[in-house]
Short mmCIF file of C-alpha atoms in Angstrom, two decimals:
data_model
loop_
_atom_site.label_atom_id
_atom_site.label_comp_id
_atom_site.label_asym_id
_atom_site.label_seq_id
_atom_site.Cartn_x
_atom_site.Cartn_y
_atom_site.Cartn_z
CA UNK V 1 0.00 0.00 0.00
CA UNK V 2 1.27 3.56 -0.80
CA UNK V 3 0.50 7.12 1.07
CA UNK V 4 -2.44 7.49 -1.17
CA UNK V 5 -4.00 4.06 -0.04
CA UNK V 6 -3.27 5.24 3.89
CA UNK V 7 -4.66 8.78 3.57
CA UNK V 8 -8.25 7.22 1.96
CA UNK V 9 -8.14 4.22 4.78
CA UNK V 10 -7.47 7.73 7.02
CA UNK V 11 -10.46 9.44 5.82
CA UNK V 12 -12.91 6.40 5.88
CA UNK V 13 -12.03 6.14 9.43
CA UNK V 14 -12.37 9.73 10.35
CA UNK V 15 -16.10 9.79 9.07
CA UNK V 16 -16.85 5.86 10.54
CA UNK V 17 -17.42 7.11 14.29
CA UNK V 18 -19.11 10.53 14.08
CA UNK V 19 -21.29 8.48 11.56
CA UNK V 20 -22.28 6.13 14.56
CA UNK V 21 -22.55 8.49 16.48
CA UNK V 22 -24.83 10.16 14.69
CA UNK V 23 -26.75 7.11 13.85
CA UNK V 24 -27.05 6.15 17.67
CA UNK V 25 -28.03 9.57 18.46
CA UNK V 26 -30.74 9.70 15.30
CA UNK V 27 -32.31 6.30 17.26
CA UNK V 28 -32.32 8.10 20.25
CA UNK V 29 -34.06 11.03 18.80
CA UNK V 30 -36.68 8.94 17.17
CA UNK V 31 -37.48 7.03 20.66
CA UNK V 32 -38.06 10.17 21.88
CA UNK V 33 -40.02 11.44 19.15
CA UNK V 34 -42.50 8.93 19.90
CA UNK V 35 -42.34 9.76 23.60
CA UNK V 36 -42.31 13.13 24.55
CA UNK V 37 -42.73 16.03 22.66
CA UNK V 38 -39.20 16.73 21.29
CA UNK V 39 -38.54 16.09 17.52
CA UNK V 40 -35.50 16.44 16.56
CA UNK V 41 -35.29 13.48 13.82
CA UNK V 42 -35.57 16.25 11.00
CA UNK V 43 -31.90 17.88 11.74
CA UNK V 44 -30.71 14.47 12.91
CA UNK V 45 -31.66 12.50 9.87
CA UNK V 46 -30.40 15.22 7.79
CA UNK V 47 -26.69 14.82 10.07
CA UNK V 48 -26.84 11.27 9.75
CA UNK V 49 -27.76 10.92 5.99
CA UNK V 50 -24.53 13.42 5.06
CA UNK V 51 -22.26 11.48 7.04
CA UNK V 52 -23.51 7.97 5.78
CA UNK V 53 -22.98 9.11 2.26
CA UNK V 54 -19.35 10.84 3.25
CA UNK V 55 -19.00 7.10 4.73
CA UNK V 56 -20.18 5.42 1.14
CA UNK V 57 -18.29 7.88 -0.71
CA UNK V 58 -14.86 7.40 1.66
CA UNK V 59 -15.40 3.35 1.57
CA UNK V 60 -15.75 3.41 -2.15
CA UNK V 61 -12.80 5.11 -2.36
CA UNK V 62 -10.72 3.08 0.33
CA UNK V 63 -12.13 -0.04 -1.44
CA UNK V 64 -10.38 1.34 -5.09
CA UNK V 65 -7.29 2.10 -3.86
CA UNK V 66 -6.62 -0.27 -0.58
CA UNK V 67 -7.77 -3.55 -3.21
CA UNK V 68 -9.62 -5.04 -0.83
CA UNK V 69 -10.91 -8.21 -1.72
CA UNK V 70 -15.06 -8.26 -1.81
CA UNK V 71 -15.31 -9.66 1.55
CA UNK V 72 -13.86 -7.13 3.33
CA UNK V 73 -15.36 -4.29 1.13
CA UNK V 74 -18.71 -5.99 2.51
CA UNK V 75 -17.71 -6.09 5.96
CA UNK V 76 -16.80 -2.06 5.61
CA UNK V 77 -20.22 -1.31 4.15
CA UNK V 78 -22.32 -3.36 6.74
CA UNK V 79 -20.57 -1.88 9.88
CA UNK V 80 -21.94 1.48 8.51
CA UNK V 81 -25.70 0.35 8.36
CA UNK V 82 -24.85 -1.03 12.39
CA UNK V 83 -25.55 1.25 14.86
CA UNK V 84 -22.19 0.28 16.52
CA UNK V 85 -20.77 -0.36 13.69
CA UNK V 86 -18.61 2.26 12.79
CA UNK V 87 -16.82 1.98 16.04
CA UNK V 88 -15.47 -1.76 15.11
CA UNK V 89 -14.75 -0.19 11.81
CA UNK V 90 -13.31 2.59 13.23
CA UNK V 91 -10.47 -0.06 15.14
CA UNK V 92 -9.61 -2.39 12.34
CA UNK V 93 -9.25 0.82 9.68
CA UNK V 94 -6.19 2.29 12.43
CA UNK V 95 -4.43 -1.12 12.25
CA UNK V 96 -4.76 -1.06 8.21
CA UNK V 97 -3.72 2.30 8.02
CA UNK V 98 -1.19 1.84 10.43
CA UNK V 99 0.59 -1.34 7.91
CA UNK V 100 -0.05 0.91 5.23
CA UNK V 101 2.30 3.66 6.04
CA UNK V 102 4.67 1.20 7.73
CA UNK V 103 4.98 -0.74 4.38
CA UNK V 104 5.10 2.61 2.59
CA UNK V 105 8.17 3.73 4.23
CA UNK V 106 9.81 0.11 4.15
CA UNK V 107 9.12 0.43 0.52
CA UNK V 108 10.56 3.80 0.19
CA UNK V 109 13.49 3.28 2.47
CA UNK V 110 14.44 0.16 0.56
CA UNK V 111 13.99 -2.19 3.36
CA UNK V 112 11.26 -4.24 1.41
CA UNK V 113 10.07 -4.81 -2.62
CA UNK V 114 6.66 -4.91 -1.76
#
């Protein structure tokens, strides 16, 4: 993996938890919707749905460059319809980001011909 391949595994993973968060707090606001008299599912579905489609746009992009094999592109895609989801995400993206740049600088240092 190269710098480019670390930066869009950085991104994806930068959008995955506000997107739960967002998506836990969107649940929230809908129980209460239905409870009391607060309603705030109109500015929180409208948070949510911008982040989920940064997430879409970020995994498609991560899936291009990182070559993920369709497995793990489907993994990606249903941690972000979880409503925990993102935060697992989240954890394995740092580790894959992480081995990206360390391979990246192997590569460029001459240690490895990966």
């Amino acid at each position: 993996m190269d710098i480019k391949t670390a930066s869009a595994l950085r991104r994806l993973r930068l959008v995955s938890g506000p997107e739960a968060i967002s998506f836990l707090l969107l649940l929230v606001c809908s129980v209460l919707k239905r409870t009391t008299d607060f309603n705030a599912v109109p500015v929180m579905g409208a948070v949510h749905g911008f982040l989920f489609v940064l997430y879409v746009i970020f995994w498609a992009d991560a899936w291009n460059r990182a070559k993920w094999s369709l497995g793990t592109a489907a993994f990606y895609f249903v941690m972000s319809v979880l409503p925990t989801g993102g935060f697992f995400a989240d954890h394995r993206l740092k580790h894959e980001a992480e081995d990206a740049v360390i391979a990246s600088r192997a590569r460029k240092e001459g240690v490895v011909n990966a």
